[in-house]
Coordinates of N, CA, C and O in Angstrom, one line a residue:
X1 N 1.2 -2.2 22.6 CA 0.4 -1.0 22.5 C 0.5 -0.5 21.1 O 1.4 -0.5 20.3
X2 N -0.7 -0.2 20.8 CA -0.7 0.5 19.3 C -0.3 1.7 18.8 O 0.0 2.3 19.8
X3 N -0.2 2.3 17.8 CA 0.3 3.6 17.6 C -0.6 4.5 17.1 O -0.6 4.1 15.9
X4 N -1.3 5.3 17.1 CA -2.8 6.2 16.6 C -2.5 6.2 15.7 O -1.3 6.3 15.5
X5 N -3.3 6.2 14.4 CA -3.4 6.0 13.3 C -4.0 7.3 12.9 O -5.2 7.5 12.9
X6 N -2.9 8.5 12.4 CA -3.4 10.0 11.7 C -4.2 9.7 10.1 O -3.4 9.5 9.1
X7 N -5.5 9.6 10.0 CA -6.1 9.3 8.5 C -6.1 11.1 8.1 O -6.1 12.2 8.8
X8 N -6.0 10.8 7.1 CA -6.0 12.4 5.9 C -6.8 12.3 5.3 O -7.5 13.3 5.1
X9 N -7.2 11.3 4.8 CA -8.5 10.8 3.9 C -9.1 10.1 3.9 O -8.5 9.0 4.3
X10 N -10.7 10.1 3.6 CA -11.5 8.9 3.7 C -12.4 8.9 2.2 O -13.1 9.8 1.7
X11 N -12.2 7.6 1.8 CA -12.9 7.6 0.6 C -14.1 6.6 0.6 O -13.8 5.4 0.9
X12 N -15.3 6.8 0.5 CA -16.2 6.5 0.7 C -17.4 5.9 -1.0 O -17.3 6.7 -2.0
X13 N -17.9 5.1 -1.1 CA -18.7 4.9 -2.6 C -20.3 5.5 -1.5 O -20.4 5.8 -0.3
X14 N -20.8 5.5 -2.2 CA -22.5 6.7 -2.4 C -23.4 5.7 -2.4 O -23.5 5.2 -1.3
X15 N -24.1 5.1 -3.4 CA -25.3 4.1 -3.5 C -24.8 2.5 -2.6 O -23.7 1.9 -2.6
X16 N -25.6 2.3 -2.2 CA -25.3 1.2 -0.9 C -24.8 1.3 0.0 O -25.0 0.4 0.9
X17 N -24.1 2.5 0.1 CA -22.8 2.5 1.3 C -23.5 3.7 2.3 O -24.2 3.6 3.3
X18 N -23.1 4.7 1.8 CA -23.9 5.7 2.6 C -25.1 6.7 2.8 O -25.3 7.5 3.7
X19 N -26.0 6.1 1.3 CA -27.4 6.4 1.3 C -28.1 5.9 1.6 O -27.8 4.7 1.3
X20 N -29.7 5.9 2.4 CA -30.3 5.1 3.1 C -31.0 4.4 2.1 O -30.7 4.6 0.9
X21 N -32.2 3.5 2.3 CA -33.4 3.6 1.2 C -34.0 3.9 0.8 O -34.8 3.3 0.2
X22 N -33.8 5.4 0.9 CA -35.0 6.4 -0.1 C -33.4 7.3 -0.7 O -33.3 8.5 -1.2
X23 N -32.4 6.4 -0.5 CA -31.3 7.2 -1.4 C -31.1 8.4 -1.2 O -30.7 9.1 -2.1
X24 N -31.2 8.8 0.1 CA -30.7 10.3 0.9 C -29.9 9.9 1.7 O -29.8 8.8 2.4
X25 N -28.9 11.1 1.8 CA -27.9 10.9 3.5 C -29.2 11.9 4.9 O -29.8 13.0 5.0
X26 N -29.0 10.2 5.8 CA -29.2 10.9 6.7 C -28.9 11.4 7.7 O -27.8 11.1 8.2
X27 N -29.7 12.2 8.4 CA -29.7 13.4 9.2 C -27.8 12.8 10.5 O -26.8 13.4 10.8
X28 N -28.2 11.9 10.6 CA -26.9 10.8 11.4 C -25.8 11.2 10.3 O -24.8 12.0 10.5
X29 N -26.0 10.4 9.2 CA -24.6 10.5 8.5 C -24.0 11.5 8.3 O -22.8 11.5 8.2
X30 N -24.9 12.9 8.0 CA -24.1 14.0 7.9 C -23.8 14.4 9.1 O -22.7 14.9 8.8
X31 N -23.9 14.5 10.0 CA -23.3 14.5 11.5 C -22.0 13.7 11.6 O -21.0 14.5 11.8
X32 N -21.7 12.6 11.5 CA -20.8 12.1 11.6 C -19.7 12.5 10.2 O -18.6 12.8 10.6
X33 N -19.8 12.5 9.7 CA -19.1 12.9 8.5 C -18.4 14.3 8.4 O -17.2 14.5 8.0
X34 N -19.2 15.2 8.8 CA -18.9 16.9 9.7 C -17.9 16.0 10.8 O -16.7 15.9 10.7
X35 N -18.4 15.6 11.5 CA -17.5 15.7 13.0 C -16.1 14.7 12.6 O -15.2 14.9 13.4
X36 N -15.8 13.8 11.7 CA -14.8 13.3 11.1 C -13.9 14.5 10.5 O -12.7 14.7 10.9
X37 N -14.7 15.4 9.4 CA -14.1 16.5 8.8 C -13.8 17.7 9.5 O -12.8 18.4 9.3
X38 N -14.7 18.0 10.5 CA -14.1 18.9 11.2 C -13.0 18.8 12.1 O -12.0 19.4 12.0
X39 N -13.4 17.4 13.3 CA -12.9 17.5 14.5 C -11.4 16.9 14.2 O -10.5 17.2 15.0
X40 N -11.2 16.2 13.2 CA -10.0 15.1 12.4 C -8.9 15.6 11.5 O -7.7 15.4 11.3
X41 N -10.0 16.7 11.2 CA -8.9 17.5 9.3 C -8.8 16.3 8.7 O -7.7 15.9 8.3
X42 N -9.9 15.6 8.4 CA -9.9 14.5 7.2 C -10.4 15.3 6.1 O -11.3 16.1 6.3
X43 N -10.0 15.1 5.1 CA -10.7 14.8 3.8 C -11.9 13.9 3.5 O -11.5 12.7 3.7
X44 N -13.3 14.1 3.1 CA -13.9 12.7 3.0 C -14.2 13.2 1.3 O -14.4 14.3 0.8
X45 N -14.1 11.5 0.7 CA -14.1 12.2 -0.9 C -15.4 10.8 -0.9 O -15.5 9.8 -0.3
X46 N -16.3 11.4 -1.9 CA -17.1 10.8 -2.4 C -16.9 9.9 -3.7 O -16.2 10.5 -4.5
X47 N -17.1 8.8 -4.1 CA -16.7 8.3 -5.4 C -18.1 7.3 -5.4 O -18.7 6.7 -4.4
X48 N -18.5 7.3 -7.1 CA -19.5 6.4 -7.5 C -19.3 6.8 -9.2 O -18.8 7.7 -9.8
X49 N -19.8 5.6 -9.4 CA -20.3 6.0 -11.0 C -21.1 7.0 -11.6 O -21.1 7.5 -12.7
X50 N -21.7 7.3 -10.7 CA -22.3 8.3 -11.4 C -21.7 9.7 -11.9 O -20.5 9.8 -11.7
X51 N -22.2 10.7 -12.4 CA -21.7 11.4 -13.2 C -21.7 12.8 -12.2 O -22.4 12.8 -11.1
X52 N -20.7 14.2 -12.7 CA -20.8 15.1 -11.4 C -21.9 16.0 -10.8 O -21.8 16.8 -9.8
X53 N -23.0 15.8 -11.7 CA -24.3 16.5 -11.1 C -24.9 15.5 -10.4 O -25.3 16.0 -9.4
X54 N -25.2 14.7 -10.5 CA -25.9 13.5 -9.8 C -25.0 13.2 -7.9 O -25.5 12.6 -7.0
X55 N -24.2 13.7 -7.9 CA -23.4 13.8 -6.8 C -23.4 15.4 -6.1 O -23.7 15.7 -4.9
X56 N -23.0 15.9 -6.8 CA -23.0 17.6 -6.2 C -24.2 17.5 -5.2 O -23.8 16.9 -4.3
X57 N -25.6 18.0 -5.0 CA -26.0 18.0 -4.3 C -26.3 17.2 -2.7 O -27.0 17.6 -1.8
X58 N -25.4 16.0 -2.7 CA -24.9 15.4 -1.4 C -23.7 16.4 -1.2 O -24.0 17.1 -0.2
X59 N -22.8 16.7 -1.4 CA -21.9 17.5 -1.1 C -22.5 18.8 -1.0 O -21.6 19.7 -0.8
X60 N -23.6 19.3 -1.1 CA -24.3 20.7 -1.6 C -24.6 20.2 0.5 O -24.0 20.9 1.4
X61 N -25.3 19.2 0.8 CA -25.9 18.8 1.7 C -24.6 18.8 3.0 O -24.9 19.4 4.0
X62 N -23.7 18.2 2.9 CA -22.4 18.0 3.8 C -22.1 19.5 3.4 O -22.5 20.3 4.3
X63 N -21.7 20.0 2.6 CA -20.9 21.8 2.9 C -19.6 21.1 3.1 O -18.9 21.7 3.8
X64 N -19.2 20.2 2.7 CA -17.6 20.4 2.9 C -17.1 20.9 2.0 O -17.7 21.8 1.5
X65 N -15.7 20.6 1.3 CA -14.7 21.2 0.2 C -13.9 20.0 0.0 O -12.7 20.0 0.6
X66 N -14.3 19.0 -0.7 CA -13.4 17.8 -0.9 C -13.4 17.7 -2.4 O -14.0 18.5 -3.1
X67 N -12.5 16.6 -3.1 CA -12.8 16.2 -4.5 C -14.0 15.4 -4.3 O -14.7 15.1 -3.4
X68 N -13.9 15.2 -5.6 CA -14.9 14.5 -6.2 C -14.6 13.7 -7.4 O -14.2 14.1 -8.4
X69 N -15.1 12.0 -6.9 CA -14.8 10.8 -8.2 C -16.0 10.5 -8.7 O -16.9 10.0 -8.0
X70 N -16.0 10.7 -9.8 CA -17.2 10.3 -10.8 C -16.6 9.2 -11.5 O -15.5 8.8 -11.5
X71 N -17.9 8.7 -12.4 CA -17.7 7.8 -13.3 C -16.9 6.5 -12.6 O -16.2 6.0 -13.4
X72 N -16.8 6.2 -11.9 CA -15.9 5.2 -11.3 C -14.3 5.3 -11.5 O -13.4 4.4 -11.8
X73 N -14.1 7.0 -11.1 CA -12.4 7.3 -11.4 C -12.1 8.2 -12.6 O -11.2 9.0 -12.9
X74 N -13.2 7.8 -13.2 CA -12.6 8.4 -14.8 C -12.4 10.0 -14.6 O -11.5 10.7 -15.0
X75 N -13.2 10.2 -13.9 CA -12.9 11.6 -13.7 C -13.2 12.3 -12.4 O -14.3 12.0 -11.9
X76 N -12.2 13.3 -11.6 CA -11.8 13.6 -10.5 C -11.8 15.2 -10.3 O -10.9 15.9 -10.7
X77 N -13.0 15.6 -9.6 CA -12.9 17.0 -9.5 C -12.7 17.7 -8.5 O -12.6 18.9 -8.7

Protein backbone atom coordinates (compact mmCIF):
# COMPACT_ATOMS: atom_id res chain seq x y z
CA UNK A 1 0.00 0.00 0.00
CA UNK A 2 1.27 3.44 -0.80
CA UNK A 3 1.48 6.40 1.33
CA UNK A 4 -0.34 9.81 -0.20
CA UNK A 5 2.04 11.98 -1.40
CA UNK A 6 1.32 15.86 0.32
CA UNK A 7 2.97 18.15 -2.88
CA UNK A 8 3.51 21.96 -1.69
CA UNK A 9 4.77 22.79 -4.92
CA UNK A 10 4.53 22.42 -8.51
CA UNK A 11 6.95 23.79 -10.84
CA UNK A 12 5.96 23.93 -14.21
CA UNK A 13 8.20 25.53 -17.67
CA UNK A 14 5.57 27.91 -20.01
CA UNK A 15 6.46 27.45 -23.87
CA UNK A 16 5.94 23.76 -24.81
CA UNK A 17 4.65 22.55 -21.72
CA UNK A 18 1.57 24.43 -20.84
CA UNK A 19 0.84 26.76 -23.70
CA UNK A 20 -1.18 25.60 -26.54
CA UNK A 21 -0.32 26.54 -30.20
CA UNK A 22 -1.38 29.91 -30.46
CA UNK A 23 0.81 30.19 -27.09
CA UNK A 24 -2.16 30.85 -24.69
CA UNK A 25 -3.30 28.78 -21.58
CA UNK A 26 -6.28 27.20 -22.19
CA UNK A 27 -9.66 27.60 -20.93
CA UNK A 28 -8.81 23.52 -19.48
CA UNK A 29 -5.46 24.40 -18.09
CA UNK A 30 -6.50 27.19 -16.12
CA UNK A 31 -9.20 25.09 -14.53
CA UNK A 32 -7.00 22.57 -13.55
CA UNK A 33 -4.32 24.52 -12.24
CA UNK A 34 -7.08 26.64 -9.93
CA UNK A 35 -8.45 23.37 -8.75
CA UNK A 36 -4.67 21.96 -7.89
CA UNK A 37 -4.16 25.47 -6.09
CA UNK A 38 -7.12 25.72 -4.54
CA UNK A 39 -8.51 22.31 -3.69
CA UNK A 40 -4.53 21.07 -2.74
CA UNK A 41 -2.86 24.35 -1.13
CA UNK A 42 -0.20 23.79 -3.75
CA UNK A 43 1.94 26.44 -4.90
CA UNK A 44 2.17 26.29 -8.74
CA UNK A 45 5.31 28.41 -9.87
CA UNK A 46 5.90 29.21 -13.36
CA UNK A 47 9.55 29.12 -14.74
CA UNK A 48 10.86 29.92 -18.40
CA UNK A 49 13.44 32.06 -19.87
CA UNK A 50 11.78 34.54 -20.58
CA UNK A 51 11.86 37.76 -18.82
CA UNK A 52 9.08 39.05 -15.85
CA UNK A 53 6.69 40.91 -18.10
CA UNK A 54 6.53 38.35 -20.76
CA UNK A 55 5.10 36.03 -17.97
CA UNK A 56 2.99 38.28 -15.74
CA UNK A 57 0.07 38.31 -17.77
CA UNK A 58 -0.41 34.28 -17.59
CA UNK A 59 -0.42 34.67 -13.97
CA UNK A 60 -2.62 37.99 -14.55
CA UNK A 61 -4.83 35.09 -16.31
CA UNK A 62 -4.60 32.15 -13.32
CA UNK A 63 -5.14 35.05 -10.32
CA UNK A 64 -3.04 33.08 -8.20
CA UNK A 65 -0.09 34.42 -5.76
CA UNK A 66 2.90 32.30 -6.47
CA UNK A 67 6.70 33.21 -7.34
CA UNK A 68 7.91 33.59 -10.27
CA UNK A 69 11.33 32.13 -12.33
CA UNK A 70 12.48 34.10 -15.06
CA UNK A 71 15.45 34.04 -17.12
CA UNK A 72 15.93 30.36 -16.61
CA UNK A 73 16.40 30.92 -12.55
CA UNK A 74 18.46 33.91 -12.78
CA UNK A 75 15.93 35.58 -11.20
CA UNK A 76 12.99 34.74 -8.81
CA UNK A 77 10.15 36.91 -7.89
Amino acid sequence: MHKPVNYKIVFSDIDGTLLNKNRELSNLTIQQIKRVVENHNVKFVMVSARMPLGMQHLYNQLSIDSPIICYNGALIL
